[in-house]
XYZ file of C-alpha atoms in Angstrom:
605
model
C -42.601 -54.328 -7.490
C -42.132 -51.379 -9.109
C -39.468 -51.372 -11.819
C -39.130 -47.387 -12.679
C -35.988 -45.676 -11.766
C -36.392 -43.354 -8.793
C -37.290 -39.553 -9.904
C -33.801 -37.951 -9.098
C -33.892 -35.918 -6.212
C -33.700 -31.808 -7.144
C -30.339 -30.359 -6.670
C -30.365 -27.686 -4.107
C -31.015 -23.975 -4.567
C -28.030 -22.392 -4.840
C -27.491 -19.835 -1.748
C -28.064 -16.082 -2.480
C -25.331 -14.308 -2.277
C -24.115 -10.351 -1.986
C -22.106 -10.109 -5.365
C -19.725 -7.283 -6.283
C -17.930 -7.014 -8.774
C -14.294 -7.506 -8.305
C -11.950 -4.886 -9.087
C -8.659 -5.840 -11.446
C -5.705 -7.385 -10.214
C -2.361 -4.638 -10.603
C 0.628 -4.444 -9.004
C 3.436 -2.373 -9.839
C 6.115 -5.707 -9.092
C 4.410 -7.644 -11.642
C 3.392 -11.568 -11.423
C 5.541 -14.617 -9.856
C 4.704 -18.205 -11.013
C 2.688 -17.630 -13.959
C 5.929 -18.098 -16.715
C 6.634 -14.862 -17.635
C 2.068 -13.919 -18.294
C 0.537 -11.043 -16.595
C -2.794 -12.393 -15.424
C -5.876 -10.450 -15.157
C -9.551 -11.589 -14.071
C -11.028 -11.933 -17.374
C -7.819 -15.016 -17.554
C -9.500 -16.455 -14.533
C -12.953 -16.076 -15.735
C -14.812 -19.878 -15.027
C -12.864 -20.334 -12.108
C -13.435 -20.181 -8.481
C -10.777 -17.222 -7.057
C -9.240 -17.226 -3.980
C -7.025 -13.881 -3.415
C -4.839 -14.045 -0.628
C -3.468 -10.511 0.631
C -0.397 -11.409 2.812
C 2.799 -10.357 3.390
C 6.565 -12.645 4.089
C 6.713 -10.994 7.856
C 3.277 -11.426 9.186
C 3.469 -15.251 11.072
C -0.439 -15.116 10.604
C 0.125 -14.941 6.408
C 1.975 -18.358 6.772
C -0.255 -20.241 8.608
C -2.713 -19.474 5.975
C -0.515 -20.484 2.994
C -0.382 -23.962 5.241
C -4.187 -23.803 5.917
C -4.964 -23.190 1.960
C -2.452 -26.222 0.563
C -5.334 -29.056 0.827
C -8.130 -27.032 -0.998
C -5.334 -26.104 -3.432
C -4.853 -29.416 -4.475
C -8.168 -30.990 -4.146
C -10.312 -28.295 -6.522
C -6.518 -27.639 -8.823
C -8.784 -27.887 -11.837
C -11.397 -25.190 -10.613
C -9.901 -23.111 -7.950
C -7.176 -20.343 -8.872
C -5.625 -19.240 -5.979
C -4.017 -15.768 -6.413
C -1.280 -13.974 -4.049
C -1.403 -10.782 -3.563
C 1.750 -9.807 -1.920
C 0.912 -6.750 0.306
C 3.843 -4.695 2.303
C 4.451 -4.162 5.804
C 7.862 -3.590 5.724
C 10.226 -1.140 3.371
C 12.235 -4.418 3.082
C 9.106 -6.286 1.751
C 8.444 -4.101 -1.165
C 12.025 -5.133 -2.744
C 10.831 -7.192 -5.361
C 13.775 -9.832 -5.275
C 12.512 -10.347 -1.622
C 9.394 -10.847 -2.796
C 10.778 -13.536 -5.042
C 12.664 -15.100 -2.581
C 9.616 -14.879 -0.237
C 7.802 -17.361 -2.088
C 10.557 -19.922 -2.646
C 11.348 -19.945 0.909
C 7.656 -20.629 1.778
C 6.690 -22.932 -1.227
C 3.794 -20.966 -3.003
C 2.440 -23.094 -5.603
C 0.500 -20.549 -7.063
C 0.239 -17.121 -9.065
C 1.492 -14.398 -6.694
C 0.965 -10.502 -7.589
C 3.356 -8.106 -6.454
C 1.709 -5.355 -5.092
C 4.622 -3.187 -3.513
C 2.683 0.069 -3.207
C -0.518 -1.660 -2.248
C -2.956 -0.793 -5.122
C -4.879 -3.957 -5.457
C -4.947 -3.720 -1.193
C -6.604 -0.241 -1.294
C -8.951 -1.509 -4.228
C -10.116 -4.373 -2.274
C -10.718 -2.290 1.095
C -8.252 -4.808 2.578
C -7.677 -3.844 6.494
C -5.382 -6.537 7.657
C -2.820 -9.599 6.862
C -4.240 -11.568 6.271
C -7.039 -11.436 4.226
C -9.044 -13.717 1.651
C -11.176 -12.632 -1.030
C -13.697 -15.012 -3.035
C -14.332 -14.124 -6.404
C -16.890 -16.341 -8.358
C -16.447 -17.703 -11.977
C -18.530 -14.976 -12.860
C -15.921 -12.045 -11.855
C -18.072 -11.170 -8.322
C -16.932 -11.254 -5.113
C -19.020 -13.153 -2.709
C -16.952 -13.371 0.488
C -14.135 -11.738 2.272
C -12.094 -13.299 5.273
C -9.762 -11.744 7.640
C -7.213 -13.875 9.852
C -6.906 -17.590 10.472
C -9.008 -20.479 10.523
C -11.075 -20.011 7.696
C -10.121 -23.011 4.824
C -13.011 -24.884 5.976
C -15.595 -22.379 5.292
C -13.963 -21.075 2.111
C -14.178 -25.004 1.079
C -17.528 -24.856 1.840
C -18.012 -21.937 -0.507
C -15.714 -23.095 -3.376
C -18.306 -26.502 -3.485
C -21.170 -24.795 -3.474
C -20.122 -22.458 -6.686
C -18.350 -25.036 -8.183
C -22.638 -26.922 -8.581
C -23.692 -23.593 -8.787
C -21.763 -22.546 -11.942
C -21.535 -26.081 -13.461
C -25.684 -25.650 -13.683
C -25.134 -22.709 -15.125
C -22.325 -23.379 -17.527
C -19.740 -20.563 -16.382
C -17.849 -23.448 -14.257
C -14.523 -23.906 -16.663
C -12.774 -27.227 -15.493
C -8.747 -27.342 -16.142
C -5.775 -26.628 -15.352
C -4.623 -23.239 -13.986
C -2.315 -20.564 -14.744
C 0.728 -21.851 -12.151
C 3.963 -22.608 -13.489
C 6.749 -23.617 -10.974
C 9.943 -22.038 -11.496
C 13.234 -23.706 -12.226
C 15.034 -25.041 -8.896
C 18.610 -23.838 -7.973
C 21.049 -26.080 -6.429
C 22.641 -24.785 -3.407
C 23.995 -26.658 -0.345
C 22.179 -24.590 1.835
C 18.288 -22.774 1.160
C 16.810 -20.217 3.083
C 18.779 -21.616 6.270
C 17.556 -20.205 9.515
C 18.685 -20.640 12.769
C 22.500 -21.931 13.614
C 24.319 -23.607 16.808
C 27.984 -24.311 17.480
C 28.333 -28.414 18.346
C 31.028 -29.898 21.168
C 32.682 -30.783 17.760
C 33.725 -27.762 16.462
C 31.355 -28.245 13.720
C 27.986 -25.894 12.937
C 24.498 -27.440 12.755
C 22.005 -25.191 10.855
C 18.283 -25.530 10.299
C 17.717 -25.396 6.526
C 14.372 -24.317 6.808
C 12.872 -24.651 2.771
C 14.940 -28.233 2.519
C 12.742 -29.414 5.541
C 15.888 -30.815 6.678
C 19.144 -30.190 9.659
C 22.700 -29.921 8.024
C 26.042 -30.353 9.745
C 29.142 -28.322 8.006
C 32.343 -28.243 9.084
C 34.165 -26.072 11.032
C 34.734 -24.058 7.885
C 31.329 -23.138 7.531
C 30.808 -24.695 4.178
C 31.769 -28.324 4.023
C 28.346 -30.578 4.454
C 29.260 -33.376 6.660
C 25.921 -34.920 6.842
C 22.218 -33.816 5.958
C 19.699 -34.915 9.216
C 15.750 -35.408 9.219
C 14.375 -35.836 5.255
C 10.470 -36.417 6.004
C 10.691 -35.412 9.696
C 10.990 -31.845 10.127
C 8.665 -29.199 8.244
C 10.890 -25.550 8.265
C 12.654 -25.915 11.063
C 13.741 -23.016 12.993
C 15.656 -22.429 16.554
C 18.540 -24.979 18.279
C 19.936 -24.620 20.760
C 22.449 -27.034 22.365
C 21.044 -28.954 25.921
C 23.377 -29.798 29.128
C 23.270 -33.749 28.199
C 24.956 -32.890 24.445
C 21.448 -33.568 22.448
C 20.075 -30.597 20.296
C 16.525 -28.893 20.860
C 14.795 -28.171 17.334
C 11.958 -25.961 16.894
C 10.255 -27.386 14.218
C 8.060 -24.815 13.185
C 5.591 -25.619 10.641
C 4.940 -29.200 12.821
C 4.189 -26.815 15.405
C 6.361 -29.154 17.889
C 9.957 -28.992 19.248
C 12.129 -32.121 18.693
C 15.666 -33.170 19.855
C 18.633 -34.464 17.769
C 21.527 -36.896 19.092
C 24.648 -35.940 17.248
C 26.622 -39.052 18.472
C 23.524 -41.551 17.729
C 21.751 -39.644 15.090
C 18.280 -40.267 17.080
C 15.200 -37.921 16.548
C 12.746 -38.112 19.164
C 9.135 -35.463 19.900
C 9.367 -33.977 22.993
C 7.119 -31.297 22.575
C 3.705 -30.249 20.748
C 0.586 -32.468 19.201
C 1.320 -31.600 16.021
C -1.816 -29.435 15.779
C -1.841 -25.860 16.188
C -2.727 -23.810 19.279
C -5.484 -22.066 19.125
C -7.481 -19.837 21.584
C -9.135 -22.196 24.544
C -7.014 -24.425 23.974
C -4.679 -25.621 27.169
C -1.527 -23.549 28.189
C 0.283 -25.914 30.349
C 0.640 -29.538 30.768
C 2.501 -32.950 30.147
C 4.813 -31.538 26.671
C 3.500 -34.307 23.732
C -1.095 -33.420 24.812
C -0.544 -29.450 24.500
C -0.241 -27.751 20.939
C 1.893 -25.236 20.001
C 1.964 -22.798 17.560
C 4.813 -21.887 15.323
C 7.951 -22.087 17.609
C 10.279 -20.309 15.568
C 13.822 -20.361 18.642
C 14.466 -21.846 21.353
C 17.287 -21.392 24.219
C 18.480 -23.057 27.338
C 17.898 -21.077 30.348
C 17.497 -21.333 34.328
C 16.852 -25.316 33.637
C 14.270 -25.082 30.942
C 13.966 -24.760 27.489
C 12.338 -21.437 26.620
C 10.319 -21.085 23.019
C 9.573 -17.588 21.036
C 6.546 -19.381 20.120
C 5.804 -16.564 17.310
C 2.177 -17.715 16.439
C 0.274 -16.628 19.489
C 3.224 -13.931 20.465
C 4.289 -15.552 23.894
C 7.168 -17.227 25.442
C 7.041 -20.515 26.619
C 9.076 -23.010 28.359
C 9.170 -26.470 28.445
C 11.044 -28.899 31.211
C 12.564 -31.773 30.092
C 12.724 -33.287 33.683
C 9.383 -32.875 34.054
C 8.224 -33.114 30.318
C 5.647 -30.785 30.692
C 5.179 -26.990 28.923
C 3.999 -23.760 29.809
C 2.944 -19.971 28.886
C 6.005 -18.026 30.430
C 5.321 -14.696 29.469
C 2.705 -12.805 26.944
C -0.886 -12.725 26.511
C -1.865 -13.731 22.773
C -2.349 -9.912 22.120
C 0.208 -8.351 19.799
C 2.330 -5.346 20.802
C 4.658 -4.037 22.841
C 3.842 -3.729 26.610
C 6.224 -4.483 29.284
C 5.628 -5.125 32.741
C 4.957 -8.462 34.711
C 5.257 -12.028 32.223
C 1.674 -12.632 32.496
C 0.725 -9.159 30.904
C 3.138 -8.087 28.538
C 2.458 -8.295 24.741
C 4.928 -9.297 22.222
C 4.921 -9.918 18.179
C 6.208 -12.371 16.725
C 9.160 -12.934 18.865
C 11.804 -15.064 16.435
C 15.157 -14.778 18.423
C 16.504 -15.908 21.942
C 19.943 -15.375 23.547
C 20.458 -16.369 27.049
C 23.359 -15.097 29.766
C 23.406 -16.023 32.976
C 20.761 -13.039 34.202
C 18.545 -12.323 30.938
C 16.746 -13.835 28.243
C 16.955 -11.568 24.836
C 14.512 -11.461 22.481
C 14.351 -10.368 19.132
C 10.648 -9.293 18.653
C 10.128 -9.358 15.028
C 7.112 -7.403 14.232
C 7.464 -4.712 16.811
C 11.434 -3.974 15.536
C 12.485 -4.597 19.068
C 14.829 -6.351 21.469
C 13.569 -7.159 24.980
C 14.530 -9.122 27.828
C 13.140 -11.603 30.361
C 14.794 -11.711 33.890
C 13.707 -12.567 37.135
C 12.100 -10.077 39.330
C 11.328 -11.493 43.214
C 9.128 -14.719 42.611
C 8.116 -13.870 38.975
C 9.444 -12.750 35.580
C 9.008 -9.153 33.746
C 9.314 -8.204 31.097
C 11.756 -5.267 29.274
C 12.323 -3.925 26.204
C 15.921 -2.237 25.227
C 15.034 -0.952 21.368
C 11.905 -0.244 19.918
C 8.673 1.543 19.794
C 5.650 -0.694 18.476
C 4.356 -2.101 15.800
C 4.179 0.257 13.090
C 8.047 2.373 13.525
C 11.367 0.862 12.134
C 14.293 2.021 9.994
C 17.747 2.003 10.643
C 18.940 4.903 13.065
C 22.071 3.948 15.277
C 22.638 6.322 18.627
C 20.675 6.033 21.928
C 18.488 2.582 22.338
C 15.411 4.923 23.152
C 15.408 6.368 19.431
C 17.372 3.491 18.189
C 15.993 2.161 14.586
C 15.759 -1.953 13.625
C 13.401 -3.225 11.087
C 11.906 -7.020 11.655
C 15.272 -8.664 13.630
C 14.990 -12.167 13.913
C 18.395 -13.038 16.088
C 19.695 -12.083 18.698
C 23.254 -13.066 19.938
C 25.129 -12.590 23.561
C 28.510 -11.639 22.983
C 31.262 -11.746 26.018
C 31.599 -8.212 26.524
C 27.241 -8.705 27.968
C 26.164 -6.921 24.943
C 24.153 -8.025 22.286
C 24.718 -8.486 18.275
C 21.203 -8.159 16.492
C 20.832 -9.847 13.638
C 18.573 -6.988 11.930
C 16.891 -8.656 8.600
C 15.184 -6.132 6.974
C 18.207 -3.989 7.088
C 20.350 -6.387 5.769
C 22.629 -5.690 8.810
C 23.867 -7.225 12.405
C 23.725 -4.827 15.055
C 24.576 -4.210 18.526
C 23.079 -2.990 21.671
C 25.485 -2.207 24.839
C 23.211 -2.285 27.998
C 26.433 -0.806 29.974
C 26.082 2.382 27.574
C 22.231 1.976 26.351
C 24.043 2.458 22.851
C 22.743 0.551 19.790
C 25.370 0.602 16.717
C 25.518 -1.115 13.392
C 28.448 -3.877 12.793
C 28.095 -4.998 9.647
C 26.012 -4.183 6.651
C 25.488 -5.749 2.593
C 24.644 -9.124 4.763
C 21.827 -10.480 3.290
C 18.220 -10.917 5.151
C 20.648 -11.946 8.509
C 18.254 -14.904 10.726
C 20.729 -15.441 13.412
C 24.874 -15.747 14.243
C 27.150 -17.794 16.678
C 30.087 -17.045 18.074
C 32.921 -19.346 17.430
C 36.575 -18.496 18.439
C 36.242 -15.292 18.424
C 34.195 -14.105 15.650
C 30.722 -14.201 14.417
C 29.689 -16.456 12.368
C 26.219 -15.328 10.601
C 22.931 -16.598 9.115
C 22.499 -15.052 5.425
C 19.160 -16.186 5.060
C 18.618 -15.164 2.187
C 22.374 -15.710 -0.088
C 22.102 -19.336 1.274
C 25.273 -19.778 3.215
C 26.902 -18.562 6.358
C 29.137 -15.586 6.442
C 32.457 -15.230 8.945
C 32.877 -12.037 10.281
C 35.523 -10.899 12.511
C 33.967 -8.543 15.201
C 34.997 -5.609 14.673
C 36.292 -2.586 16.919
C 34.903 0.033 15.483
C 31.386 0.961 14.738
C 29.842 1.245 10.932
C 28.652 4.410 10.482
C 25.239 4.326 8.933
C 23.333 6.805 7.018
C 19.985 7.309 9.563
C 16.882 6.160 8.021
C 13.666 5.895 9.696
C 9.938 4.415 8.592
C 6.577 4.492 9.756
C 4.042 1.669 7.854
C 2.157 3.314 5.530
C -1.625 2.753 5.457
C -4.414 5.095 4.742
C -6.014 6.280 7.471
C -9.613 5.708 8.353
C -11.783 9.156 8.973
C -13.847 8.544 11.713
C -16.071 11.080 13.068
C -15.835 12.444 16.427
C -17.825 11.647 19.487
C -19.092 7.980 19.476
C -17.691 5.143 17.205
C -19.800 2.181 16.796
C -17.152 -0.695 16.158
C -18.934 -3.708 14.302
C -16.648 -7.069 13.215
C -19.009 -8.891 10.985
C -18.900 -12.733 11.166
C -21.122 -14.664 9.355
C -20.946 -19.029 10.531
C -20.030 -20.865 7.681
C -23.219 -23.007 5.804
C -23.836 -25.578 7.684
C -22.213 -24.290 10.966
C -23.451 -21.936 14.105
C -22.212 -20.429 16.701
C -20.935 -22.580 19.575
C -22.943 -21.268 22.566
C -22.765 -25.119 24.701
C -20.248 -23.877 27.201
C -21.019 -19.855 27.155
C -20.105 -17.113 24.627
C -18.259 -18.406 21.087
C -17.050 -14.932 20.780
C -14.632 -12.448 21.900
C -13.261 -9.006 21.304
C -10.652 -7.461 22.645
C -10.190 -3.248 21.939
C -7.632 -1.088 22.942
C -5.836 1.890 21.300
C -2.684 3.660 20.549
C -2.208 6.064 22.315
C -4.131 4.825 25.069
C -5.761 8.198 25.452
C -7.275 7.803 21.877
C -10.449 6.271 23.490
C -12.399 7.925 26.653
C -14.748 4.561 26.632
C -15.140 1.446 25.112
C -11.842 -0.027 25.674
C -11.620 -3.930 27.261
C -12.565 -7.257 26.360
C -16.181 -8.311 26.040
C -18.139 -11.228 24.338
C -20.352 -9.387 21.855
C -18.676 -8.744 18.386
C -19.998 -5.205 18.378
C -18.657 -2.355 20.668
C -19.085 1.456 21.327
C -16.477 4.012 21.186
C -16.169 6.999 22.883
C -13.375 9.228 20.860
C -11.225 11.809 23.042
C -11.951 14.796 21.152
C -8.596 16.367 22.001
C -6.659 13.852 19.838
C -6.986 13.698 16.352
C -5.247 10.397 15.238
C -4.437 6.998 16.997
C -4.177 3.538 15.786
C -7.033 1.114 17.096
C -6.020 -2.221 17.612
C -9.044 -5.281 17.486
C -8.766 -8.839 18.126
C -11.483 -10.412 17.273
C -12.381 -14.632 17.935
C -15.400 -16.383 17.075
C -15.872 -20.353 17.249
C -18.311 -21.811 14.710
C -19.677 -25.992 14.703
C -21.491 -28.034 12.393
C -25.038 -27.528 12.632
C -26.382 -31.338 12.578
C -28.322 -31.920 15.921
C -27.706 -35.936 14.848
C -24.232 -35.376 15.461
C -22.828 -35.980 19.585
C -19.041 -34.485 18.461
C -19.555 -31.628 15.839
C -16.582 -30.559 14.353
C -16.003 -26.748 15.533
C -13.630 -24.302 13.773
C -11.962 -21.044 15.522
C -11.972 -17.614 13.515
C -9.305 -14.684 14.857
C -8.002 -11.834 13.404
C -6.176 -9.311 14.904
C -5.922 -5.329 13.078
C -4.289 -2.232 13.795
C -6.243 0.408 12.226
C -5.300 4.029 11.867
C -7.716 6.630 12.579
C -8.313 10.307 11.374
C -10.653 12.324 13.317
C -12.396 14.749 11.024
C -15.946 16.474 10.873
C -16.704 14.149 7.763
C -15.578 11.035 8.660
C -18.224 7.819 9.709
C -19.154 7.052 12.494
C -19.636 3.386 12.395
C -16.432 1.079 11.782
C -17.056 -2.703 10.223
C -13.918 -5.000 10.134
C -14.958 -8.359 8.243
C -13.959 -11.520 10.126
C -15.738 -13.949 7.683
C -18.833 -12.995 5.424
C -19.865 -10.004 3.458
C -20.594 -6.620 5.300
C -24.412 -5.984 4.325
């Protein structure tokens, strides 16, 4: 018998890795969470960096805030996470909303605001979001665009924190986060209201995690509903038997409340989030959901804006089963049958008795569902796409919003708009295709109910409801309108070779078992941007054919790839899905490149 202690078993050789060094950190709006200290990298220096470029609109951004909490807590003495808040929207780069962006969405970290997108440009950032990984050195070593990637940025964050504790540049401790000082209010960031049998008002107040009756005055709290059940709840709406649909958005699930027994019970969603392959129909409690963020009652079913995957759904409660109603994952605006119309982030519904409204956030827009023969399709009454907003009253086909989130049917079979980033309601008049303005100095407006006569409306972001009387006359509006600003990319003419560079986390592959584990989808705005290439395919690699009589577009990619663990041992490997979807504006000029890389995970070699 041999006595001697094992020889210890060599650590493993760090990975090589593409290093650059990370530009600084500036913003002209300064730092949130840090106590008052503006941060730069050499204060991070010894620490594994995580910089997250989002924005409060995108519905992508917040997923990945969710996705990020874990790793946050389990490395909190060697991972930094950083914030880089990055506009879409005029109304974003208000640095109060900025502020009250990460209250409402509990960031426990360091956020930068970056309102005219310097630390963006610096970065080569090309969509929301994205995730940057600086080492404790001050390198980058990895870039991510979209969801799905905490695992392998976990991955990562081990293997530098070995690799740097060898070294001695690992610096264990705690970071540079300092929570600010709570306010008490009644109400925080509520989003969604309904009108009960009662005469009272049930809100969601989304950053409380929690329902709240008031009274008929609006103000009085008559009981708070669902501590430890709901996580930011959204839409109600009230059902024929007297119970209340929630969505609960963050749970990715829907859930109904009993005001006369007080009973919560899941109807709908796993609790997981829906991700692409994964089922579209089925019996409501086996089929995830993504971020339902309204719901309304309508032709016998509930119907969702399910704002993660930019669809409408419905779900039965006879038959307790769900379905894909209308949209196709893609975001935009196309109308035309259910099955193929795009959407973005749809956040409000309104029924009448012939049409579904929908506020469709990220597009500006309100559209409509309503039945046409057998089928639905698909309309939209304001709006232009994805990139033009402002606030223009006049006819609905040059009409101005910017990000609504309600929408409300009023008696007369118009429609008041709750219009957020303008900090106004609205109204659209199908009778005269009109759109005016209502009200204005409301205060990031989420949604409004009628009651007796007047409007009673979500102020989101002042933390109470405000009663309006609805008035006669229109508010007349100075016009303003907006296009998002981002540079352009200068692409040479004639062939484009499009390249999204994904790069399987260690330890994982591609999943090739049951076919191709990746997709891209291209198209372009205007259509007549691209003479070829156009379509979905399976390789993440794709050539354009420019039309040389157009000298600007915006390209839009969506890009999926699923990645498992590589351990031929294992029967069930755990498997991860990548996606990213970017809108990318193009300048044709006689100098530009002709190849285009858009990073979903890895470093572009």
């Amino acid at each position: 018998m041999n006595d001697a202690a094992p020889a210890p078993t060599p650590a493993p050789e760090p990975r090589r890795r593409a290093r650059v060094r990370a530009p600084e950190l500036i913003g002209k709006g300064g730092w949130l969470n840090t106590g008052g200290k503006e941060l730069t990298l050499a204060d991070l220096r010894g620490k594994c960096v995580v910089v997250d470029f989002w924005t409060f609109c995108c519905v992508n951004c917040l997923h990945v805030l969710d996705e990020l909490r874990e790793l946050e807590e389990k490395h909190r003495d060697t991972l930094v996470i950083v914030g880089v808040h990055s506009p879409k929207f005029v109304h974003e780069a208000e640095h109060q909303a900025v502020v009250d962006a990460v209250e409402r969405y509990e960031v426990h970290h360091p956020v930068l605001d970056d309102p005219e997108l310097a630390t963006w440009k610096q970065y080569a950032v090309r969509a929301w979001p994205t995730l940057v990984v600086i080492d404790p050195e001050g390198y980058v070593v990895a870039q991510h665009a979209g969801e799905g990637h905490a695992n392998a940025i976990r991955t990562i964050v081990e293997e530098l924190e070995v690799e740097h504790e060898a070294k001695g540049t690992l610096r264990r401790g705690d970071g540079p986060y300092v929570a600010p000082e709570p306010v008490a209010t009644d109400l925080r960031f509520p989003g969604k209201a309904v009108l009960l049998p009662s005469g009272n008002l049930l809100v969601s107040d989304t950053t409380r995690h929690q329902l709240v009756e008031l009274a008929a005055d609006g103000e009085t709290v008559v009981r708070r509903i669902g501590e430890g059940v709901f996580r930011e709840p959204q839409g109600l709406a009230l059902l024929p038997d007297g119970k209340v649909v929630v969505a609960d958005t963050v749970n990715h699930s829907l859930r109904t409340y009993d005001p006369s027994s007080g009973a919560i019970e899941l109807v709908a969603g796993t609790g997981k989030q829906w991700w692409q392959g994964s089922p579209t129909s089925g019996p409501a409690l086996e089929v995830d959901l993504s971020s339902p963020w309204d719901v309304a009652w309508w032709q016998g079913k509930v119907w969702i804006a399910m704002a993660g995957v930019h669809q409408i759904w419905t779900y039965d409660p006879e038959s307790g089963t769900v379905e894909v109603a209308a949209g196709t994952t893609n975001e935009g605006l196309v109308d035309g049958p259910a099955a193929e119309a795009w959407f973005a982030q749809p956040s409000g519904l309104a029924a009448t008795e012939d049409r579904l409204w929908i506020a469709d956030s990220e597009t500006s827009a309100v559209r409509w569902i309503e039945k046409d023969g057998d089928g639905y399709v698909v309309r939209t009454a304001v709006g232009t796409g994805l990139f033009d907003f402002g606030h223009r009253d006049g006819a609905a086909d040059q009409a101005l919003l910017q990000h609504p989130l309600g929408v409300t049917a009023l008696p007369d079979g118009s429609v008041a708009i709750s219009d957020t980033y303008n900090h106004a309601l609205r109204r659209f008049d199908p009778a005269t295709g009109e759109v005016t303005t209502l009200a204005t100095d409301l205060r990031e407006p989420s949604d409004a109910v009628l009651v007796d006569g007047d409007i009673v409306v979500v102020e989101s972001a002042r933390h109470r409801l405000t009663r309006l009387r609805l008035p006669e006359e229109a508010v007349q509006v100075e016009s303003v309108a907006h296009r998002t600003k981002r540079e352009a990319t200068e692409v040479a003419p004639g062939r484009l070779r499009l390249d999204v560079v994904f790069q399987a986390p260690t330890g994982q592959k591609l999943d090739e078992r049951y076919g191709p584990s990746t997709r891209l989808l291209v198209s372009s705005t205007p259509p007549e941007l691209l003479l070829g290439g156009e379509g979905t395919g399976t390789d993440l690699f794709r050539e354009l054919d420019l039309n040389p009589e157009l000298t600007e577009g915006v390209l839009h990619v969506s890009a999926m790839a699923a990645s498992c663990d590589d351990d031929p041992a294992n029967e069930y490997p755990a498997c991860h899905v990548h996606q990213q979807d970017w809108g990318v504006p193009l300048k044709v000029t006689e100098t530009g490149v002709a190849r285009l890389p858009l990073i979903l995970a890895g470093m572009d070699g």
